[in-house]
Amino acid sequence: MTLVHTQSVPVDAAPTARTVLDAMDSAGPQVWDDMTVEVALSVMAGARAGHLLVRDGDGRCTGLVTLAGLRTVRDSPAYTDRIRLRDVAAGSGPGGPFLPPHTPMTEAQHLLRHRRLGALPVVDEHGRALGVLALSR
């Protein structure tokens, strides 16, 4: 696997430790955690997005949902049209999994691969989404 966003470094440049901030993509579409799965799927289709960042009532990032994950929830025998994103968002609740922007890339890559995650939100010290770090497949 390789990172979605790469950056060329000149041969004569001094080596520096890259961070998540250097490689993350924009945050993209963000939605509230009280949105239903069906509405979120419609938002994804309209935005042509593969994931949505989920926020709580205070605007803090609580997790990330993917198209594949929401389709799995929708196709489940336990599915009802009342299921909210707060019930299915990866990382819902305090503590993550999230990445601080100054996390070294080597650490972030290890975390993404070890937990078999395709993407993780990058958040500031207040829990606000700055972007998304994603692995390409």
mmCIF file with all atom_site columns, C-alpha atoms in Angstrom:
data_model
loop_
_atom_site.group_PDB
_atom_site.id
_atom_site.type_symbol
_atom_site.label_atom_id
_atom_site.label_alt_id
_atom_site.label_comp_id
_atom_site.label_asym_id
_atom_site.label_entity_id
_atom_site.label_seq_id
_atom_site.pdbx_PDB_ins_code
_atom_site.Cartn_x
_atom_site.Cartn_y
_atom_site.Cartn_z
_atom_site.occupancy
_atom_site.B_iso_or_equiv
_atom_site.pdbx_formal_charge
_atom_site.auth_seq_id
_atom_site.auth_comp_id
_atom_site.auth_asym_id
_atom_site.auth_atom_id
_atom_site.pdbx_PDB_model_num
ATOM 1   C CA . MET A 1 1   ? 0.000   0.000  0.000  1.00 0.00 ? 1   MET A CA 1
ATOM 2   C CA . THR A 1 2   ? 1.131   3.549  -0.646 1.00 0.00 ? 2   THR A CA 1
ATOM 3   C CA . LEU A 1 3   ? -0.149  6.849  0.584  1.00 0.00 ? 3   LEU A CA 1
ATOM 4   C CA . VAL A 1 4   ? -2.671  8.679  -1.547 1.00 0.00 ? 4   VAL A CA 1
ATOM 5   C CA . HIS A 1 5   ? -0.749  11.944 -1.420 1.00 0.00 ? 5   HIS A CA 1
ATOM 6   C CA . THR A 1 6   ? 2.963   11.904 -2.205 1.00 0.00 ? 6   THR A CA 1
ATOM 7   C CA . GLN A 1 7   ? 5.460   14.700 -2.348 1.00 0.00 ? 7   GLN A CA 1
ATOM 8   C CA . SER A 1 8   ? 8.713   14.813 -4.309 1.00 0.00 ? 8   SER A CA 1
ATOM 9   C CA . VAL A 1 9   ? 11.808  15.781 -2.383 1.00 0.00 ? 9   VAL A CA 1
ATOM 10  C CA . PRO A 1 10  ? 14.861  17.132 -4.207 1.00 0.00 ? 10  PRO A CA 1
ATOM 11  C CA . VAL A 1 11  ? 17.928  14.889 -3.989 1.00 0.00 ? 11  VAL A CA 1
ATOM 12  C CA . ASP A 1 12  ? 20.015  17.628 -2.364 1.00 0.00 ? 12  ASP A CA 1
ATOM 13  C CA . ALA A 1 13  ? 17.385  18.462 0.254  1.00 0.00 ? 13  ALA A CA 1
ATOM 14  C CA . ALA A 1 14  ? 18.139  17.714 3.876  1.00 0.00 ? 14  ALA A CA 1
ATOM 15  C CA . PRO A 1 15  ? 16.128  14.761 5.124  1.00 0.00 ? 15  PRO A CA 1
ATOM 16  C CA . THR A 1 16  ? 13.257  15.754 7.383  1.00 0.00 ? 16  THR A CA 1
ATOM 17  C CA . ALA A 1 17  ? 10.682  13.704 9.189  1.00 0.00 ? 17  ALA A CA 1
ATOM 18  C CA . ARG A 1 18  ? 7.392   14.000 7.311  1.00 0.00 ? 18  ARG A CA 1
ATOM 19  C CA . THR A 1 19  ? 4.261   14.378 9.363  1.00 0.00 ? 19  THR A CA 1
ATOM 20  C CA . VAL A 1 20  ? 0.598   13.654 8.793  1.00 0.00 ? 20  VAL A CA 1
ATOM 21  C CA . LEU A 1 21  ? 0.098   17.379 8.131  1.00 0.00 ? 21  LEU A CA 1
ATOM 22  C CA . ASP A 1 22  ? 2.374   17.065 5.078  1.00 0.00 ? 22  ASP A CA 1
ATOM 23  C CA . ALA A 1 23  ? 0.417   14.180 3.559  1.00 0.00 ? 23  ALA A CA 1
ATOM 24  C CA . MET A 1 24  ? -3.234  14.572 4.546  1.00 0.00 ? 24  MET A CA 1
ATOM 25  C CA . ASP A 1 25  ? -6.027  15.372 2.124  1.00 0.00 ? 25  ASP A CA 1
ATOM 26  C CA . SER A 1 26  ? -8.664  18.019 2.785  1.00 0.00 ? 26  SER A CA 1
ATOM 27  C CA . ALA A 1 27  ? -11.351 17.062 5.274  1.00 0.00 ? 27  ALA A CA 1
ATOM 28  C CA . GLY A 1 28  ? -14.001 16.805 2.551  1.00 0.00 ? 28  GLY A CA 1
ATOM 29  C CA . PRO A 1 29  ? -17.679 16.477 3.393  1.00 0.00 ? 29  PRO A CA 1
ATOM 30  C CA . GLN A 1 30  ? -18.578 16.631 7.071  1.00 0.00 ? 30  GLN A CA 1
ATOM 31  C CA . VAL A 1 31  ? -21.946 15.702 8.543  1.00 0.00 ? 31  VAL A CA 1
ATOM 32  C CA . TRP A 1 32  ? -23.637 15.680 11.953 1.00 0.00 ? 32  TRP A CA 1
ATOM 33  C CA . ASP A 1 33  ? -23.751 12.504 14.017 1.00 0.00 ? 33  ASP A CA 1
ATOM 34  C CA . ASP A 1 34  ? -27.561 12.545 14.219 1.00 0.00 ? 34  ASP A CA 1
ATOM 35  C CA . MET A 1 35  ? -27.905 12.041 10.456 1.00 0.00 ? 35  MET A CA 1
ATOM 36  C CA . THR A 1 36  ? -29.421 8.721  9.370  1.00 0.00 ? 36  THR A CA 1
ATOM 37  C CA . VAL A 1 37  ? -27.539 6.176  7.306  1.00 0.00 ? 37  VAL A CA 1
ATOM 38  C CA . GLU A 1 38  ? -29.854 6.707  4.315  1.00 0.00 ? 38  GLU A CA 1
ATOM 39  C CA . VAL A 1 39  ? -29.309 10.468 4.304  1.00 0.00 ? 39  VAL A CA 1
ATOM 40  C CA . ALA A 1 40  ? -25.544 9.971  4.660  1.00 0.00 ? 40  ALA A CA 1
ATOM 41  C CA . LEU A 1 41  ? -25.548 7.639  1.653  1.00 0.00 ? 41  LEU A CA 1
ATOM 42  C CA . SER A 1 42  ? -27.368 10.327 -0.334 1.00 0.00 ? 42  SER A CA 1
ATOM 43  C CA . VAL A 1 43  ? -24.829 12.961 0.742  1.00 0.00 ? 43  VAL A CA 1
ATOM 44  C CA . MET A 1 44  ? -21.974 10.672 -0.301 1.00 0.00 ? 44  MET A CA 1
ATOM 45  C CA . ALA A 1 45  ? -23.558 10.070 -3.695 1.00 0.00 ? 45  ALA A CA 1
ATOM 46  C CA . GLY A 1 46  ? -24.107 13.785 -4.248 1.00 0.00 ? 46  GLY A CA 1
ATOM 47  C CA . ALA A 1 47  ? -20.579 14.670 -3.168 1.00 0.00 ? 47  ALA A CA 1
ATOM 48  C CA . ARG A 1 48  ? -19.073 11.673 -4.982 1.00 0.00 ? 48  ARG A CA 1
ATOM 49  C CA . ALA A 1 49  ? -17.189 10.910 -1.785 1.00 0.00 ? 49  ALA A CA 1
ATOM 50  C CA . GLY A 1 50  ? -15.985 7.588  -0.442 1.00 0.00 ? 50  GLY A CA 1
ATOM 51  C CA . HIS A 1 51  ? -16.161 8.737  3.162  1.00 0.00 ? 51  HIS A CA 1
ATOM 52  C CA . LEU A 1 52  ? -17.703 11.370 5.426  1.00 0.00 ? 52  LEU A CA 1
ATOM 53  C CA . LEU A 1 53  ? -16.306 12.883 8.583  1.00 0.00 ? 53  LEU A CA 1
ATOM 54  C CA . VAL A 1 54  ? -18.852 12.801 11.401 1.00 0.00 ? 54  VAL A CA 1
ATOM 55  C CA . ARG A 1 55  ? -19.170 15.699 13.883 1.00 0.00 ? 55  ARG A CA 1
ATOM 56  C CA . ASP A 1 56  ? -20.985 16.049 17.185 1.00 0.00 ? 56  ASP A CA 1
ATOM 57  C CA . GLY A 1 57  ? -23.214 18.970 18.181 1.00 0.00 ? 57  GLY A CA 1
ATOM 58  C CA . ASP A 1 58  ? -20.145 21.002 19.202 1.00 0.00 ? 58  ASP A CA 1
ATOM 59  C CA . GLY A 1 59  ? -18.470 20.530 15.823 1.00 0.00 ? 59  GLY A CA 1
ATOM 60  C CA . ARG A 1 60  ? -15.815 18.097 17.057 1.00 0.00 ? 60  ARG A CA 1
ATOM 61  C CA . CYS A 1 61  ? -14.935 15.155 14.856 1.00 0.00 ? 61  CYS A CA 1
ATOM 62  C CA . THR A 1 62  ? -16.285 11.918 16.315 1.00 0.00 ? 62  THR A CA 1
ATOM 63  C CA . GLY A 1 63  ? -15.357 9.529  13.533 1.00 0.00 ? 63  GLY A CA 1
ATOM 64  C CA . LEU A 1 64  ? -15.447 8.608  9.897  1.00 0.00 ? 64  LEU A CA 1
ATOM 65  C CA . VAL A 1 65  ? -17.908 6.565  7.857  1.00 0.00 ? 65  VAL A CA 1
ATOM 66  C CA . THR A 1 66  ? -17.182 4.950  4.520  1.00 0.00 ? 66  THR A CA 1
ATOM 67  C CA . LEU A 1 67  ? -19.442 4.059  1.643  1.00 0.00 ? 67  LEU A CA 1
ATOM 68  C CA . ALA A 1 68  ? -18.663 0.370  2.074  1.00 0.00 ? 68  ALA A CA 1
ATOM 69  C CA . GLY A 1 69  ? -19.306 0.547  5.813  1.00 0.00 ? 69  GLY A CA 1
ATOM 70  C CA . LEU A 1 70  ? -22.658 2.277  5.414  1.00 0.00 ? 70  LEU A CA 1
ATOM 71  C CA . ARG A 1 71  ? -23.743 -0.183 2.729  1.00 0.00 ? 71  ARG A CA 1
ATOM 72  C CA . THR A 1 72  ? -22.879 -3.038 5.083  1.00 0.00 ? 72  THR A CA 1
ATOM 73  C CA . VAL A 1 73  ? -24.998 -1.450 7.831  1.00 0.00 ? 73  VAL A CA 1
ATOM 74  C CA . ARG A 1 74  ? -27.888 -0.839 5.442  1.00 0.00 ? 74  ARG A CA 1
ATOM 75  C CA . ASP A 1 75  ? -27.786 -4.427 4.134  1.00 0.00 ? 75  ASP A CA 1
ATOM 76  C CA . SER A 1 76  ? -27.732 -5.910 7.657  1.00 0.00 ? 76  SER A CA 1
ATOM 77  C CA . PRO A 1 77  ? -30.828 -7.788 8.870  1.00 0.00 ? 77  PRO A CA 1
ATOM 78  C CA . ALA A 1 78  ? -30.805 -5.566 11.991 1.00 0.00 ? 78  ALA A CA 1
ATOM 79  C CA . TYR A 1 79  ? -30.994 -2.358 9.933  1.00 0.00 ? 79  TYR A CA 1
ATOM 80  C CA . THR A 1 80  ? -33.762 0.157  10.512 1.00 0.00 ? 80  THR A CA 1
ATOM 81  C CA . ASP A 1 81  ? -34.189 3.615  9.023  1.00 0.00 ? 81  ASP A CA 1
ATOM 82  C CA . ARG A 1 82  ? -33.639 5.066  12.508 1.00 0.00 ? 82  ARG A CA 1
ATOM 83  C CA . ILE A 1 83  ? -29.959 4.141  12.784 1.00 0.00 ? 83  ILE A CA 1
ATOM 84  C CA . ARG A 1 84  ? -27.859 7.293  13.179 1.00 0.00 ? 84  ARG A CA 1
ATOM 85  C CA . LEU A 1 85  ? -24.252 7.877  12.200 1.00 0.00 ? 85  LEU A CA 1
ATOM 86  C CA . ARG A 1 86  ? -23.271 8.217  15.864 1.00 0.00 ? 86  ARG A CA 1
ATOM 87  C CA . ASP A 1 87  ? -24.173 4.526  16.155 1.00 0.00 ? 87  ASP A CA 1
ATOM 88  C CA . VAL A 1 88  ? -21.942 3.370  13.297 1.00 0.00 ? 88  VAL A CA 1
ATOM 89  C CA . ALA A 1 89  ? -19.093 5.914  12.864 1.00 0.00 ? 89  ALA A CA 1
ATOM 90  C CA . ALA A 1 90  ? -15.624 4.407  13.197 1.00 0.00 ? 90  ALA A CA 1
ATOM 91  C CA . GLY A 1 91  ? -13.919 6.025  16.150 1.00 0.00 ? 91  GLY A CA 1
ATOM 92  C CA . SER A 1 92  ? -17.136 7.385  17.655 1.00 0.00 ? 92  SER A CA 1
ATOM 93  C CA . GLY A 1 93  ? -16.533 8.815  21.065 1.00 0.00 ? 93  GLY A CA 1
ATOM 94  C CA . PRO A 1 94  ? -13.622 10.544 22.722 1.00 0.00 ? 94  PRO A CA 1
ATOM 95  C CA . GLY A 1 95  ? -10.142 9.400  21.902 1.00 0.00 ? 95  GLY A CA 1
ATOM 96  C CA . GLY A 1 96  ? -10.379 8.283  18.359 1.00 0.00 ? 96  GLY A CA 1
ATOM 97  C CA . PRO A 1 97  ? -8.891  6.713  16.475 1.00 0.00 ? 97  PRO A CA 1
ATOM 98  C CA . PHE A 1 98  ? -7.700  10.091 15.262 1.00 0.00 ? 98  PHE A CA 1
ATOM 99  C CA . LEU A 1 99  ? -4.334  11.475 14.219 1.00 0.00 ? 99  LEU A CA 1
ATOM 100 C CA . PRO A 1 100 ? -2.819  14.694 15.540 1.00 0.00 ? 100 PRO A CA 1
ATOM 101 C CA . PRO A 1 101 ? -1.348  16.747 12.661 1.00 0.00 ? 101 PRO A CA 1
ATOM 102 C CA . HIS A 1 102 ? 2.264   16.398 13.804 1.00 0.00 ? 102 HIS A CA 1
ATOM 103 C CA . THR A 1 103 ? 2.220   12.595 13.997 1.00 0.00 ? 103 THR A CA 1
ATOM 104 C CA . PRO A 1 104 ? 5.240   11.206 12.116 1.00 0.00 ? 104 PRO A CA 1
ATOM 105 C CA . MET A 1 105 ? 4.239   9.509  8.869  1.00 0.00 ? 105 MET A CA 1
ATOM 106 C CA . THR A 1 106 ? 5.992   6.283  9.813  1.00 0.00 ? 106 THR A CA 1
ATOM 107 C CA . GLU A 1 107 ? 3.816   6.048  12.941 1.00 0.00 ? 107 GLU A CA 1
ATOM 108 C CA . ALA A 1 108 ? 0.632   6.902  11.017 1.00 0.00 ? 108 ALA A CA 1
ATOM 109 C CA . GLN A 1 109 ? 1.357   4.324  8.305  1.00 0.00 ? 109 GLN A CA 1
ATOM 110 C CA . HIS A 1 110 ? 1.928   1.665  10.954 1.00 0.00 ? 110 HIS A CA 1
ATOM 111 C CA . LEU A 1 111 ? -1.366  2.531  12.671 1.00 0.00 ? 111 LEU A CA 1
ATOM 112 C CA . LEU A 1 112 ? -3.355  2.465  9.429  1.00 0.00 ? 112 LEU A CA 1
ATOM 113 C CA . ARG A 1 113 ? -1.906  -0.881 8.387  1.00 0.00 ? 113 ARG A CA 1
ATOM 114 C CA . HIS A 1 114 ? -1.975  -2.504 11.839 1.00 0.00 ? 114 HIS A CA 1
ATOM 115 C CA . ARG A 1 115 ? -5.647  -1.623 12.388 1.00 0.00 ? 115 ARG A CA 1
ATOM 116 C CA . ARG A 1 116 ? -6.482  -2.276 8.707  1.00 0.00 ? 116 ARG A CA 1
ATOM 117 C CA . LEU A 1 117 ? -7.984  1.168  8.261  1.00 0.00 ? 117 LEU A CA 1
ATOM 118 C CA . GLY A 1 118 ? -8.293  2.864  4.902  1.00 0.00 ? 118 GLY A CA 1
ATOM 119 C CA . ALA A 1 119 ? -8.403  6.369  6.353  1.00 0.00 ? 119 ALA A CA 1
ATOM 120 C CA . LEU A 1 120 ? -8.239  8.303  9.611  1.00 0.00 ? 120 LEU A CA 1
ATOM 121 C CA . PRO A 1 121 ? -9.351  11.821 10.495 1.00 0.00 ? 121 PRO A CA 1
ATOM 122 C CA . VAL A 1 122 ? -6.627  14.328 11.348 1.00 0.00 ? 122 VAL A CA 1
ATOM 123 C CA . VAL A 1 123 ? -7.806  16.577 14.174 1.00 0.00 ? 123 VAL A CA 1
ATOM 124 C CA . ASP A 1 124 ? -6.447  19.589 16.034 1.00 0.00 ? 124 ASP A CA 1
ATOM 125 C CA . GLU A 1 125 ? -6.107  19.887 19.826 1.00 0.00 ? 125 GLU A CA 1
ATOM 126 C CA . HIS A 1 126 ? -9.793  20.910 20.042 1.00 0.00 ? 126 HIS A CA 1
ATOM 127 C CA . GLY A 1 127 ? -11.062 17.886 18.121 1.00 0.00 ? 127 GLY A CA 1
ATOM 128 C CA . ARG A 1 128 ? -11.834 19.827 14.940 1.00 0.00 ? 128 ARG A CA 1
ATOM 129 C CA . ALA A 1 129 ? -11.168 17.985 11.675 1.00 0.00 ? 129 ALA A CA 1
ATOM 130 C CA . LEU A 1 130 ? -8.231  19.328 9.658  1.00 0.00 ? 130 LEU A CA 1
ATOM 131 C CA . GLY A 1 131 ? -8.131  16.606 7.030  1.00 0.00 ? 131 GLY A CA 1
ATOM 132 C CA . VAL A 1 132 ? -8.004  12.899 6.327  1.00 0.00 ? 132 VAL A CA 1
ATOM 133 C CA . LEU A 1 133 ? -5.008  10.625 5.926  1.00 0.00 ? 133 LEU A CA 1
ATOM 134 C CA . ALA A 1 134 ? -5.857  7.765  3.574  1.00 0.00 ? 134 ALA A CA 1
ATOM 135 C CA . LEU A 1 135 ? -4.017  4.805  2.114  1.00 0.00 ? 135 LEU A CA 1
ATOM 136 C CA . SER A 1 136 ? -4.522  3.970  -1.522 1.00 0.00 ? 136 SER A CA 1
ATOM 137 C CA . ARG A 1 137 ? -5.267  0.384  -2.394 1.00 0.00 ? 137 ARG A CA 1
#
